[in-house]
Backbone as numpy.savetxt, mean C-alpha at the origin, in Angstrom:
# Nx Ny Nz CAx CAy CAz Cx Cy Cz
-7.07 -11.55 -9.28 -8.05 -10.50 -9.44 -7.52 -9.16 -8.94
-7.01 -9.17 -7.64 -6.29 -8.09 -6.96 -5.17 -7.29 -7.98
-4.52 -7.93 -8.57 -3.32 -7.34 -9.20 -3.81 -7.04 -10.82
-4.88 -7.73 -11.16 -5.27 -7.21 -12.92 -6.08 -5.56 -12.42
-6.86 -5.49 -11.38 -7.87 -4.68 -11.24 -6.64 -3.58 -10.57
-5.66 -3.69 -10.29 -4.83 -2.39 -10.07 -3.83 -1.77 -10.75
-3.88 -2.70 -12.06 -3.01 -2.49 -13.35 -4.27 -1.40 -13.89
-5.37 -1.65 -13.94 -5.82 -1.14 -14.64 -6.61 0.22 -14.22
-5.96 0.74 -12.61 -6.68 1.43 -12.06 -5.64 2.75 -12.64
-6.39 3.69 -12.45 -5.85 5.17 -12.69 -5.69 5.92 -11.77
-5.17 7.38 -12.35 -5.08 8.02 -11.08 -3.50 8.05 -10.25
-3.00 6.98 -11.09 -1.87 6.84 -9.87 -0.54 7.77 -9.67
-0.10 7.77 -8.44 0.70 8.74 -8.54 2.28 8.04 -8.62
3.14 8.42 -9.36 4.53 8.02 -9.48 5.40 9.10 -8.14
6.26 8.19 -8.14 7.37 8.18 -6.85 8.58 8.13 -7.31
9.11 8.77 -7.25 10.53 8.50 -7.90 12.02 9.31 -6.86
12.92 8.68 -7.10 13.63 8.95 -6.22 15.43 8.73 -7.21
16.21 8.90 -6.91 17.35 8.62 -7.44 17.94 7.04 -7.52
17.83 6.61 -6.89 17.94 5.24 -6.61 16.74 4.29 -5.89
16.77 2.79 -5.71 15.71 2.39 -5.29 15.72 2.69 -3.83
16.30 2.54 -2.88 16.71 3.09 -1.79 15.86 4.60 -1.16
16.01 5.02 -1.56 15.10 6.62 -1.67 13.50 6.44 -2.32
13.57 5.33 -3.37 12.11 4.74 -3.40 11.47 4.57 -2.66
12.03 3.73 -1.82 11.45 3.26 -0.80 11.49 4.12 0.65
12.31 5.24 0.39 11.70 5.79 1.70 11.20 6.76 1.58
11.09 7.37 0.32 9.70 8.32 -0.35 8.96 7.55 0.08
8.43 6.51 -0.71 6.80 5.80 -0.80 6.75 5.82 0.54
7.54 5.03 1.90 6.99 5.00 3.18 7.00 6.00 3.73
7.27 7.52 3.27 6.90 8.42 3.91 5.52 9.14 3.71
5.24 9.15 2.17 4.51 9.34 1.57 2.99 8.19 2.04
3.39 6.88 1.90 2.18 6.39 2.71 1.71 6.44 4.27
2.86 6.88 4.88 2.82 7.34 6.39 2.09 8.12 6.05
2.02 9.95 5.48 1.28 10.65 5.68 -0.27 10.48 5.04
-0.30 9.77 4.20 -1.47 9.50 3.39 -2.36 8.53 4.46
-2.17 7.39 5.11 -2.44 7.45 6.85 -3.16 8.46 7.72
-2.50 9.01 7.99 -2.40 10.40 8.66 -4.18 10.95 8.44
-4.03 10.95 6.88 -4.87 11.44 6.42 -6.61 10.82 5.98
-6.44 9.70 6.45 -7.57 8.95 6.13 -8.98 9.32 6.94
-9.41 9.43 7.03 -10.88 9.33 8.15 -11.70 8.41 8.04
-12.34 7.91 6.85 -12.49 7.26 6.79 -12.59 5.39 6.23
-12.39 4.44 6.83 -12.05 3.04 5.63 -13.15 2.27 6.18
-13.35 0.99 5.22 -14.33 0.03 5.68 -13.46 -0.53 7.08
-14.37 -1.02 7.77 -13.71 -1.71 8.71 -12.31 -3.30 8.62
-12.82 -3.51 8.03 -11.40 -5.15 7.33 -11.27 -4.74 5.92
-9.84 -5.48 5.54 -9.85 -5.56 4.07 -8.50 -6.47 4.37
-7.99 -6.47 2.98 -6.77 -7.84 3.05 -5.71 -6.74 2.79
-4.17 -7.65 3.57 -2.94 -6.77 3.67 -2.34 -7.79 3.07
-1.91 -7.65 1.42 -1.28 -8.59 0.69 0.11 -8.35 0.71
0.39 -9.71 1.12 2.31 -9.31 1.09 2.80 -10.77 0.56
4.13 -10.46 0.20 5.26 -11.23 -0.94 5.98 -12.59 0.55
5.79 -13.68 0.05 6.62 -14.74 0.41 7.14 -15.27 -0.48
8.25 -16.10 -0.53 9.41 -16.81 -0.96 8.37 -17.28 -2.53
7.44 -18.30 -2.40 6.75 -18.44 -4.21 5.27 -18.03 -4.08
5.04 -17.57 -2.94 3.40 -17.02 -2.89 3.02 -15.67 -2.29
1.73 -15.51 -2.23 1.61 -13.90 -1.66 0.67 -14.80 -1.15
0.83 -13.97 0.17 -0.66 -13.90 1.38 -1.65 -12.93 1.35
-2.93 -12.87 1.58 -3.94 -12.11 1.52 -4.59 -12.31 2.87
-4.20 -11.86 3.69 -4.30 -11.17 5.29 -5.73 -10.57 5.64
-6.88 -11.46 6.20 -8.02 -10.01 6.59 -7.04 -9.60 7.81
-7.22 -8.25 7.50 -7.05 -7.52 9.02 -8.19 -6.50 9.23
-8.06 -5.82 10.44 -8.69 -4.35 10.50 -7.60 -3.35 10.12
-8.54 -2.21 9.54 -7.96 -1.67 8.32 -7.05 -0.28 9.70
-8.21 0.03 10.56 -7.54 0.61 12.11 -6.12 -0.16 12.29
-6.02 -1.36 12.47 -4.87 -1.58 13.50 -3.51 -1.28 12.80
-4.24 -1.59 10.89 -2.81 -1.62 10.26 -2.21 -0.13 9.78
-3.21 0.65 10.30 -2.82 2.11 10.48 -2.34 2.20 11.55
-2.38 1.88 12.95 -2.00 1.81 14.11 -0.49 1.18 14.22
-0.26 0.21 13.63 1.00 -0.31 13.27 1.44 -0.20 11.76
1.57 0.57 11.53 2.11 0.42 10.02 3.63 0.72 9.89
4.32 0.72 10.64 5.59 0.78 11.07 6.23 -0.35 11.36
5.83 -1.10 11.72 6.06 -2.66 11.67 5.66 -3.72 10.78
4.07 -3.13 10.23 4.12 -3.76 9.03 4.72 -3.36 8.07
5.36 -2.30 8.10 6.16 -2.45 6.73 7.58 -3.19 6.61
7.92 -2.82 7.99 9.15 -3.97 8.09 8.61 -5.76 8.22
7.38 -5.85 8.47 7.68 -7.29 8.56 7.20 -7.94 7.18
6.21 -6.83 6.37 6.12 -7.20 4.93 7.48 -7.22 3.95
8.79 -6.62 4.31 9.54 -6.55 4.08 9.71 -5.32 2.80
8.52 -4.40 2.90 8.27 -3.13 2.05 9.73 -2.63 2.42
9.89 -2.34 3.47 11.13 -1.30 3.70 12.45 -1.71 3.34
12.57 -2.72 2.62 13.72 -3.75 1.85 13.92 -3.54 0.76
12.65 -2.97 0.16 11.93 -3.50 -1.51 11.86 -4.89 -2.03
11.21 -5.83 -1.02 11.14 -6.95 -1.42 9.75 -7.06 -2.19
8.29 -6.33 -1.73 7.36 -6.44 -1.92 6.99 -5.49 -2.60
5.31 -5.14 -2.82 4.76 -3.71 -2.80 3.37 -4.17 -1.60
3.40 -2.64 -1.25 2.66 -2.53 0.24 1.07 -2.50 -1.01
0.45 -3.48 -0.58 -1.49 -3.48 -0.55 -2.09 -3.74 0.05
-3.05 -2.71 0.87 -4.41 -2.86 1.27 -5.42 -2.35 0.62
-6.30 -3.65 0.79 -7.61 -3.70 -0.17 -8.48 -3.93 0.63
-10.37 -4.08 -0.01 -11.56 -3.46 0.63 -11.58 -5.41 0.16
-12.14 -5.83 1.00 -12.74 -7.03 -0.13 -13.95 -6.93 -1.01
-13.95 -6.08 -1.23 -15.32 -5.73 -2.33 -14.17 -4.99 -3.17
-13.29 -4.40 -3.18 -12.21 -3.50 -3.69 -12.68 -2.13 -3.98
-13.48 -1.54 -2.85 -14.05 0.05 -3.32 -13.10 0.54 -2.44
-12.32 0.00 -1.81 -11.19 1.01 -0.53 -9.47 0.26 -0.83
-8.58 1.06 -1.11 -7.66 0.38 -1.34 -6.71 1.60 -1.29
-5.09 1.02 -0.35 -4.35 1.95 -0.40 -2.94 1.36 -0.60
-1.93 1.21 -1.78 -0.95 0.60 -2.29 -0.42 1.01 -2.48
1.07 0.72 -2.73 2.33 1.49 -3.22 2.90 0.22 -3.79
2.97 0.42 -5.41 3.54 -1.01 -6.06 4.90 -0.35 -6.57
6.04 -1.53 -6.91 7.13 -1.63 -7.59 6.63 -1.18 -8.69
7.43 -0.72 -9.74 7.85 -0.77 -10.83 9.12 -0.70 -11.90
9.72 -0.95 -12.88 10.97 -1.20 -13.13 11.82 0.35 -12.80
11.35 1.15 -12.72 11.91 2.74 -12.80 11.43 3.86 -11.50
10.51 3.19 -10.97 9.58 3.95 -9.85 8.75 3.45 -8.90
8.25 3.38 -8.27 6.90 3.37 -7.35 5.81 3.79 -7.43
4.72 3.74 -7.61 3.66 4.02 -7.68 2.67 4.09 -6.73
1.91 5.06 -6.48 0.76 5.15 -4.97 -0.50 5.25 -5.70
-1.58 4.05 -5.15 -2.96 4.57 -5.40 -3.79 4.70 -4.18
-4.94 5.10 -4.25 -5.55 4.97 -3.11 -6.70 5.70 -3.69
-7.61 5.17 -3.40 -9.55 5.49 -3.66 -10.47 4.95 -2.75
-11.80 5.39 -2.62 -12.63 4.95 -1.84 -12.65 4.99 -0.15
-12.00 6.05 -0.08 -11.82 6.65 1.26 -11.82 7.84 1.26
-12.55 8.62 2.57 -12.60 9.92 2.93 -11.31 10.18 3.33
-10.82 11.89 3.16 -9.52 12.34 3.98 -9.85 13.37 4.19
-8.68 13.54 5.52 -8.84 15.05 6.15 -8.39 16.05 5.22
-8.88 16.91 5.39 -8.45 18.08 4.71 -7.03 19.10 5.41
């Protein structure tokens, strides 16, 4: 459900970099500041990340994984490009991702207030 409903979401912003390498440290800079910028999220949602033949769907608080998101990206293995970084609302009205794609990266994020 998670991955048809974000194919089909809009809005998104492309990332691009010269190599994948620079992908990936655009997007984690770019989602660092987009962080930064949040004020407001629901309180939990799921932090989906890539294992060996499955993905996990993680409740966390949506606070802590802003609080650490420096470690989660290394332990999701985002900062590798093994994965793509998603957090979702479990209702899916709050969601902030950065997916693979064959040529780029992609950032969405809706259903949250930001600072100005």
């Amino acid at each position: 459900m998670y991955f048809t409903s974000l194919q089909s979401r809009e809005g998104k912003m492309q990332i691009h970099g010269n190599h994948y390498r620079e992908h990936i440290e655009i997007s984690e800079q770019m989602l660092k500041e987009m962080v930064k910028k949040v004020k407001v999220t629901p309180t939990q949602g799921r932090l989906l990340f890539f294992r060996e033949h499955e993905i996990e769907a993680l409740l966390v608080y949506v606070h802590e994984v802003f609080s650490h998101l420096n470690q989660l990206i290394e332990q999701t293995k985002f900062s590798s490009g093994y994965g793509d970084f998603i957090l979702v609302a479990e209702d899916f009205r709050f969601g902030l991702c950065i997916e693979r794609t064959e040529y780029y990266y992609e950032l969405s994020i809706w259903g949250c207030k930001r600072r100005d």
